[in-house]
């Protein structure tokens, strides 16, 4: 019975691939902008003046896109569909994962997990559309996550604080943990 069900799903999928492919690709195009737009919008809603979240987002997102574009022009990898030589890394995936990582790192996994699921879907759409190889998508994800982690501070929390002070020819090391 399971085999029959799987065969029917497979046949149904084959007949609907062309219509689905365009919708899948379009949804990925939309999400690659929507995820960072939500992240950017959140900086105005959950704004603690000490950390300047809007500036954090601009630095994270901007540096990710600059790095991704620089790599595209250095690597010059041909796309799977042969359309041009700018396959590595995926810009759509860099954008989506930059927004998702900002949300996760700033506001917690509660909001970050769904964001990462959506960002992963964006990566899938790029491979499915034959615009990128899997490693292009992984490269874009690493860039997006890395730059977001580099520039983003968690909202409303300053968990650990270290200090090093010189006193009377010696040093003191300070450690403060707050929750």
Coordinates of C-alpha atoms in Angstrom, one line a residue:
X1 CA 0.0 0.0 0.0
X2 CA 2.8 2.4 0.8
X3 CA 4.5 1.7 -2.5
X4 CA 1.3 2.5 -4.4
X5 CA 0.9 5.7 -2.5
X6 CA 4.5 6.8 -3.2
X7 CA 4.1 5.9 -6.9
X8 CA 0.9 8.0 -7.2
X9 CA 2.6 10.9 -5.5
X10 CA 5.6 10.6 -7.9
X11 CA 3.3 10.5 -11.0
X12 CA 1.3 13.5 -9.7
X13 CA 4.5 15.4 -9.1
X14 CA 5.8 14.6 -12.7
X15 CA 2.6 16.1 -14.2
X16 CA 2.7 19.2 -12.1
X17 CA 6.5 20.0 -12.2
X18 CA 6.4 22.8 -14.7
X19 CA 3.6 24.7 -13.0
X20 CA 5.2 24.1 -9.6
X21 CA 8.7 25.0 -10.6
X22 CA 7.8 28.6 -11.6
X23 CA 5.8 29.0 -8.3
X24 CA 8.6 27.6 -6.2
X25 CA 11.2 29.8 -7.9
X26 CA 9.0 32.9 -7.5
X27 CA 8.3 32.2 -3.8
X28 CA 12.1 31.9 -3.2
X29 CA 12.6 35.3 -5.0
X30 CA 10.1 36.9 -2.7
X31 CA 11.4 35.3 0.5
X32 CA 15.0 36.2 -0.1
X33 CA 13.8 39.8 0.3
X34 CA 11.0 39.3 2.8
X35 CA 13.2 37.6 5.5
X36 CA 15.7 40.5 5.7
X37 CA 12.9 43.0 5.4
X38 CA 11.3 41.5 8.6
X39 CA 14.7 41.6 10.3
X40 CA 15.2 45.2 9.4
X41 CA 11.7 46.2 10.4
X42 CA 12.2 44.5 13.8
X43 CA 15.0 46.9 14.5
X44 CA 12.5 49.8 14.7
X45 CA 10.1 47.8 16.9
X46 CA 12.5 46.3 19.3
X47 CA 15.0 49.1 19.6
X48 CA 17.2 49.4 22.7
X49 CA 19.2 52.6 22.1
X50 CA 22.4 51.1 23.6
X51 CA 23.0 48.6 20.8
X52 CA 21.7 50.5 17.7
X53 CA 20.1 47.5 16.1
X54 CA 19.4 49.2 12.7
X55 CA 23.1 49.9 12.3
X56 CA 23.9 46.3 13.3
X57 CA 21.5 45.0 10.6
X58 CA 22.9 47.4 7.9
X59 CA 26.5 46.3 8.7
X60 CA 25.6 42.6 8.8
X61 CA 23.4 42.6 5.6
X62 CA 25.6 45.1 3.7
X63 CA 28.9 43.3 4.4
X64 CA 27.3 40.0 3.5
X65 CA 26.2 41.3 0.1
X66 CA 29.5 42.9 -0.6
X67 CA 31.4 39.8 0.2
X68 CA 29.1 37.6 -1.8
X69 CA 29.4 39.9 -4.9
X70 CA 33.2 40.1 -4.6
X71 CA 33.3 36.2 -4.5
X72 CA 31.0 36.0 -7.5
X73 CA 33.5 38.1 -9.5
X74 CA 36.6 36.3 -8.2
X75 CA 35.4 32.7 -8.6
X76 CA 33.5 33.0 -11.9
X77 CA 31.7 29.7 -11.6
X78 CA 29.3 28.8 -14.4
X79 CA 25.7 28.4 -13.4
X80 CA 24.1 24.9 -13.8
X81 CA 21.7 26.3 -16.5
X82 CA 24.7 27.9 -18.3
X83 CA 23.3 31.4 -18.2
X84 CA 26.4 33.2 -16.8
X85 CA 29.5 32.8 -14.8
X86 CA 28.3 34.1 -11.4
X87 CA 27.1 31.1 -9.6
X88 CA 29.2 31.0 -6.4
X89 CA 28.0 32.0 -3.9
X90 CA 24.2 32.4 -4.0
X91 CA 23.1 35.9 -3.5
X92 CA 19.5 34.9 -2.7
X93 CA 20.7 32.5 0.0
X94 CA 23.1 35.1 1.4
X95 CA 20.3 37.6 1.7
X96 CA 17.8 35.1 3.3
X97 CA 20.3 33.6 5.7
X98 CA 21.6 37.1 6.7
X99 CA 18.0 38.0 7.7
X100 CA 17.4 34.7 9.5
X101 CA 20.7 34.8 11.4
X102 CA 20.0 38.4 12.5
X103 CA 16.6 37.4 13.8
X104 CA 17.9 34.3 15.6
X105 CA 21.0 35.9 17.1
X106 CA 19.2 39.1 18.2
X107 CA 15.9 37.6 19.3
X108 CA 16.5 33.9 20.1
X109 CA 15.9 30.6 18.5
X110 CA 12.1 30.9 19.1
X111 CA 12.0 33.3 16.1
X112 CA 15.2 32.2 14.5
X113 CA 14.2 28.6 13.8
X114 CA 11.3 29.4 11.5
X115 CA 13.4 32.0 9.8
X116 CA 16.1 29.4 9.1
X117 CA 13.5 27.0 7.7
X118 CA 12.4 29.7 5.3
X119 CA 15.9 30.6 4.4
X120 CA 16.7 27.0 3.7
X121 CA 13.7 26.9 1.4
X122 CA 15.1 29.8 -0.5
X123 CA 18.3 27.8 -1.0
X124 CA 16.3 24.9 -2.2
X125 CA 14.5 27.1 -4.8
X126 CA 17.8 28.2 -6.2
X127 CA 19.0 24.6 -6.7
X128 CA 15.6 23.6 -8.1
X129 CA 15.7 26.4 -10.6
X130 CA 19.1 25.3 -11.7
X131 CA 20.6 28.7 -10.9
X132 CA 23.0 27.3 -8.3
X133 CA 24.7 24.2 -7.2
X134 CA 24.3 23.0 -3.6
X135 CA 27.8 24.3 -2.6
X136 CA 26.8 27.8 -4.0
X137 CA 23.8 27.8 -1.6
X138 CA 25.9 26.5 1.3
X139 CA 28.5 29.3 0.6
X140 CA 25.7 31.9 0.6
X141 CA 24.4 30.5 3.9
X142 CA 27.8 30.7 5.6
X143 CA 28.3 34.3 4.4
X144 CA 24.9 35.4 5.6
X145 CA 25.1 33.7 9.0
X146 CA 28.8 34.7 9.5
X147 CA 28.3 38.4 8.8
X148 CA 25.1 38.5 11.0
X149 CA 26.9 36.9 13.9
X150 CA 29.8 39.2 13.5
X151 CA 27.7 42.4 13.8
X152 CA 24.6 41.5 15.8
X153 CA 24.2 41.7 19.5
X154 CA 21.3 39.9 21.4
X155 CA 18.3 42.1 22.2
X156 CA 18.0 43.4 25.8
X157 CA 20.7 41.0 27.1
X158 CA 24.2 41.6 28.1
X159 CA 25.0 38.3 29.6
X160 CA 28.8 38.4 30.0
X161 CA 31.1 41.3 30.6
X162 CA 34.9 41.0 30.9
X163 CA 37.3 43.7 32.0
X164 CA 41.1 44.0 32.4
X165 CA 42.5 46.8 34.5
X166 CA 45.9 47.8 35.6
X167 CA 46.3 48.7 39.2
X168 CA 49.5 49.4 41.1
X169 CA 51.8 47.7 38.6
X170 CA 49.5 44.6 38.4
X171 CA 46.4 43.6 36.6
X172 CA 42.9 42.7 37.7
X173 CA 40.5 40.6 35.6
X174 CA 36.8 41.2 35.9
X175 CA 34.0 38.9 35.0
X176 CA 30.3 39.8 35.3
X177 CA 27.4 37.5 34.4
X178 CA 23.9 38.9 34.4
X179 CA 20.6 37.4 33.4

